[in-house]
């Protein structure tokens, strides 16, 4: 993780600072954040993530950046206990096991009357395009029926 000061404004004896925060994860995922530190607290102005963050990950984004921001502001480490590092997307097995789990998610969503592609996207944390590739892999492996019957 890296934290760089972007700019600072001093007004009426108060200081407001903007920081560029970059988080890099071992699986190649990354998050760029523009955070503002002011007397009122910390707020996030912009977030860019690849792959996109899930709603659960957005809720813990503040925990991810809190400690490094306090250190960058000269406040030492945050007083709250450190939380374990989280990934930008859930761990998903590769190979046959991953294709089998994709098929299970897909079929469960179909049975519930939900969008199966969206269910795979939520389960894997991947984009629609990548999820469609995973579904195609599950079909090719025989875990799902063929999409179109061939004549």
mmCIF file of C-alpha atoms in Angstrom:
data_model
loop_
_atom_site.group_PDB
_atom_site.id
_atom_site.type_symbol
_atom_site.label_atom_id
_atom_site.label_comp_id
_atom_site.label_asym_id
_atom_site.label_seq_id
_atom_site.Cartn_x
_atom_site.Cartn_y
_atom_site.Cartn_z
ATOM 1 C CA UNK A 1 0.000 0.000 0.000
ATOM 2 C CA UNK A 2 1.195 3.497 -0.761
ATOM 3 C CA UNK A 3 -0.088 6.831 0.515
ATOM 4 C CA UNK A 4 0.993 10.072 -1.167
ATOM 5 C CA UNK A 5 -0.105 13.585 -0.219
ATOM 6 C CA UNK A 6 -1.969 15.128 -3.157
ATOM 7 C CA UNK A 7 -2.618 18.671 -1.871
ATOM 8 C CA UNK A 8 -3.512 20.619 1.248
ATOM 9 C CA UNK A 9 -5.725 23.617 2.060
ATOM 10 C CA UNK A 10 -5.404 25.729 5.194
ATOM 11 C CA UNK A 11 -8.335 27.937 6.096
ATOM 12 C CA UNK A 12 -9.377 29.567 9.390
ATOM 13 C CA UNK A 13 -6.694 27.638 11.270
ATOM 14 C CA UNK A 14 -7.955 24.296 9.974
ATOM 15 C CA UNK A 15 -6.077 22.011 7.640
ATOM 16 C CA UNK A 16 -7.710 19.762 5.039
ATOM 17 C CA UNK A 17 -5.462 17.297 3.211
ATOM 18 C CA UNK A 18 -6.085 15.083 0.201
ATOM 19 C CA UNK A 19 -4.193 11.821 -0.244
ATOM 20 C CA UNK A 20 -3.772 9.385 -3.114
ATOM 21 C CA UNK A 21 -3.960 5.876 -1.667
ATOM 22 C CA UNK A 22 -3.060 2.820 -3.744
ATOM 23 C CA UNK A 23 -3.758 -0.722 -2.557
ATOM 24 C CA UNK A 24 -2.279 -3.657 -4.465
ATOM 25 C CA UNK A 25 -3.307 -7.230 -3.731
ATOM 26 C CA UNK A 26 -1.407 -10.427 -4.391
ATOM 27 C CA UNK A 27 -3.912 -11.632 -6.979
ATOM 28 C CA UNK A 28 -3.320 -8.587 -9.189
ATOM 29 C CA UNK A 29 -6.334 -6.628 -7.970
ATOM 30 C CA UNK A 30 -5.847 -2.962 -7.198
ATOM 31 C CA UNK A 31 -7.728 -0.054 -5.633
ATOM 32 C CA UNK A 32 -6.972 3.655 -6.043
ATOM 33 C CA UNK A 33 -8.591 6.026 -3.532
ATOM 34 C CA UNK A 34 -8.659 9.811 -3.169
ATOM 35 C CA UNK A 35 -9.158 10.366 0.572
ATOM 36 C CA UNK A 36 -9.714 13.640 2.422
ATOM 37 C CA UNK A 37 -8.544 14.163 6.002
ATOM 38 C CA UNK A 38 -10.112 17.156 7.739
ATOM 39 C CA UNK A 39 -10.996 18.151 11.320
ATOM 40 C CA UNK A 40 -14.389 16.516 10.766
ATOM 41 C CA UNK A 41 -12.806 13.151 9.937
ATOM 42 C CA UNK A 42 -11.822 11.102 6.919
ATOM 43 C CA UNK A 43 -13.911 10.864 3.768
ATOM 44 C CA UNK A 44 -13.441 9.173 0.436
ATOM 45 C CA UNK A 45 -13.907 11.305 -2.669
ATOM 46 C CA UNK A 46 -13.097 8.806 -5.402
ATOM 47 C CA UNK A 47 -12.560 5.057 -5.670
ATOM 48 C CA UNK A 48 -11.340 3.144 -8.704
ATOM 49 C CA UNK A 49 -10.878 -0.592 -8.482
ATOM 50 C CA UNK A 50 -9.940 -3.363 -10.862
ATOM 51 C CA UNK A 51 -11.802 -5.675 -10.585
ATOM 52 C CA UNK A 52 -14.757 -3.715 -9.194
ATOM 53 C CA UNK A 53 -15.230 -3.938 -5.428
ATOM 54 C CA UNK A 54 -18.170 -5.800 -3.980
ATOM 55 C CA UNK A 55 -20.463 -3.953 -1.576
ATOM 56 C CA UNK A 56 -18.873 -5.866 1.321
ATOM 57 C CA UNK A 57 -15.420 -4.694 0.248
ATOM 58 C CA UNK A 58 -16.628 -1.090 -0.043
ATOM 59 C CA UNK A 59 -17.832 -1.229 3.554
ATOM 60 C CA UNK A 60 -14.362 -2.211 4.796
ATOM 61 C CA UNK A 61 -12.448 0.149 2.509
ATOM 62 C CA UNK A 62 -12.114 2.655 5.348
ATOM 63 C CA UNK A 63 -10.535 -0.021 7.550
ATOM 64 C CA UNK A 64 -8.012 -0.807 4.799
ATOM 65 C CA UNK A 65 -6.824 2.790 4.491
ATOM 66 C CA UNK A 66 -7.304 4.093 8.042
ATOM 67 C CA UNK A 67 -3.942 3.080 9.526
ATOM 68 C CA UNK A 68 -1.754 4.225 6.618
ATOM 69 C CA UNK A 69 -3.641 7.549 6.438
ATOM 70 C CA UNK A 70 -3.074 8.230 10.133
ATOM 71 C CA UNK A 71 0.618 7.451 9.683
ATOM 72 C CA UNK A 72 0.829 9.765 6.646
ATOM 73 C CA UNK A 73 -0.786 12.554 8.668
ATOM 74 C CA UNK A 74 1.838 12.159 11.382
ATOM 75 C CA UNK A 75 -0.638 10.699 13.851
ATOM 76 C CA UNK A 76 1.092 7.361 14.258
ATOM 77 C CA UNK A 77 -0.975 4.252 13.848
ATOM 78 C CA UNK A 78 -4.722 4.243 14.255
ATOM 79 C CA UNK A 79 -6.057 3.538 17.738
ATOM 80 C CA UNK A 80 -8.467 0.903 16.514
ATOM 81 C CA UNK A 81 -7.181 -2.657 16.449
ATOM 82 C CA UNK A 82 -5.786 -3.779 13.126
ATOM 83 C CA UNK A 83 -8.103 -5.932 11.086
ATOM 84 C CA UNK A 84 -6.771 -8.796 9.008
ATOM 85 C CA UNK A 85 -5.982 -7.992 5.392
ATOM 86 C CA UNK A 86 -8.803 -8.698 2.970
ATOM 87 C CA UNK A 87 -8.742 -9.404 -0.697
ATOM 88 C CA UNK A 88 -10.470 -7.251 -3.275
ATOM 89 C CA UNK A 89 -12.370 -10.325 -4.360
ATOM 90 C CA UNK A 90 -13.071 -13.630 -2.690
ATOM 91 C CA UNK A 91 -10.639 -16.491 -3.172
ATOM 92 C CA UNK A 92 -11.963 -18.770 -5.879
ATOM 93 C CA UNK A 93 -10.466 -22.158 -6.652
ATOM 94 C CA UNK A 94 -9.050 -22.772 -10.090
ATOM 95 C CA UNK A 95 -9.374 -25.772 -12.323
ATOM 96 C CA UNK A 96 -12.009 -28.463 -11.974
ATOM 97 C CA UNK A 97 -13.078 -27.410 -8.476
ATOM 98 C CA UNK A 98 -13.656 -23.819 -9.603
ATOM 99 C CA UNK A 99 -15.677 -24.930 -12.641
ATOM 100 C CA UNK A 100 -17.801 -27.205 -10.431
ATOM 101 C CA UNK A 101 -18.509 -24.337 -8.005
ATOM 102 C CA UNK A 102 -19.400 -22.011 -10.903
ATOM 103 C CA UNK A 103 -21.897 -24.612 -12.122
ATOM 104 C CA UNK A 104 -23.411 -24.923 -8.625
ATOM 105 C CA UNK A 105 -23.835 -21.142 -8.320
ATOM 106 C CA UNK A 106 -25.313 -20.974 -11.816
ATOM 107 C CA UNK A 107 -27.852 -23.778 -11.213
ATOM 108 C CA UNK A 108 -28.831 -22.474 -7.763
ATOM 109 C CA UNK A 109 -29.606 -19.045 -9.231
ATOM 110 C CA UNK A 110 -31.638 -20.616 -12.044
ATOM 111 C CA UNK A 111 -33.672 -22.631 -9.538
ATOM 112 C CA UNK A 112 -34.332 -19.476 -7.485
ATOM 113 C CA UNK A 113 -35.422 -17.591 -10.610
ATOM 114 C CA UNK A 114 -32.451 -15.208 -10.415
ATOM 115 C CA UNK A 115 -29.926 -14.139 -13.034
ATOM 116 C CA UNK A 116 -27.340 -16.965 -13.078
ATOM 117 C CA UNK A 117 -24.588 -14.842 -14.632
ATOM 118 C CA UNK A 118 -25.025 -12.191 -11.937
ATOM 119 C CA UNK A 119 -24.890 -14.931 -9.289
ATOM 120 C CA UNK A 120 -21.550 -16.141 -10.670
ATOM 121 C CA UNK A 121 -20.283 -12.549 -10.795
ATOM 122 C CA UNK A 122 -21.194 -12.018 -7.124
ATOM 123 C CA UNK A 123 -19.708 -15.346 -6.038
ATOM 124 C CA UNK A 124 -16.404 -14.930 -7.861
ATOM 125 C CA UNK A 125 -15.988 -11.155 -7.749
ATOM 126 C CA UNK A 126 -15.169 -11.151 -11.458
ATOM 127 C CA UNK A 127 -16.583 -8.989 -14.237
ATOM 128 C CA UNK A 128 -19.450 -10.121 -16.432
ATOM 129 C CA UNK A 129 -17.086 -11.021 -19.259
ATOM 130 C CA UNK A 130 -14.807 -13.104 -17.020
ATOM 131 C CA UNK A 131 -17.836 -14.775 -15.383
ATOM 132 C CA UNK A 132 -19.205 -15.732 -18.799
ATOM 133 C CA UNK A 133 -15.840 -17.336 -19.576
ATOM 134 C CA UNK A 134 -15.984 -19.272 -16.308
ATOM 135 C CA UNK A 135 -19.511 -20.451 -17.156
ATOM 136 C CA UNK A 136 -18.344 -21.522 -20.610
ATOM 137 C CA UNK A 137 -15.515 -23.457 -18.953
ATOM 138 C CA UNK A 138 -18.022 -25.205 -16.689
ATOM 139 C CA UNK A 139 -20.097 -26.110 -19.768
ATOM 140 C CA UNK A 140 -17.018 -27.424 -21.587
ATOM 141 C CA UNK A 141 -16.119 -29.529 -18.533
ATOM 142 C CA UNK A 142 -19.609 -31.070 -18.546
ATOM 143 C CA UNK A 143 -20.856 -29.461 -15.314
ATOM 144 C CA UNK A 144 -23.581 -27.530 -17.182
ATOM 145 C CA UNK A 145 -25.708 -28.535 -20.139
ATOM 146 C CA UNK A 146 -24.765 -27.094 -23.523
ATOM 147 C CA UNK A 147 -26.257 -23.659 -24.188
ATOM 148 C CA UNK A 148 -27.622 -24.549 -27.618
ATOM 149 C CA UNK A 149 -28.505 -27.970 -28.901
ATOM 150 C CA UNK A 150 -26.541 -28.700 -32.060
ATOM 151 C CA UNK A 151 -28.326 -30.206 -35.017
#
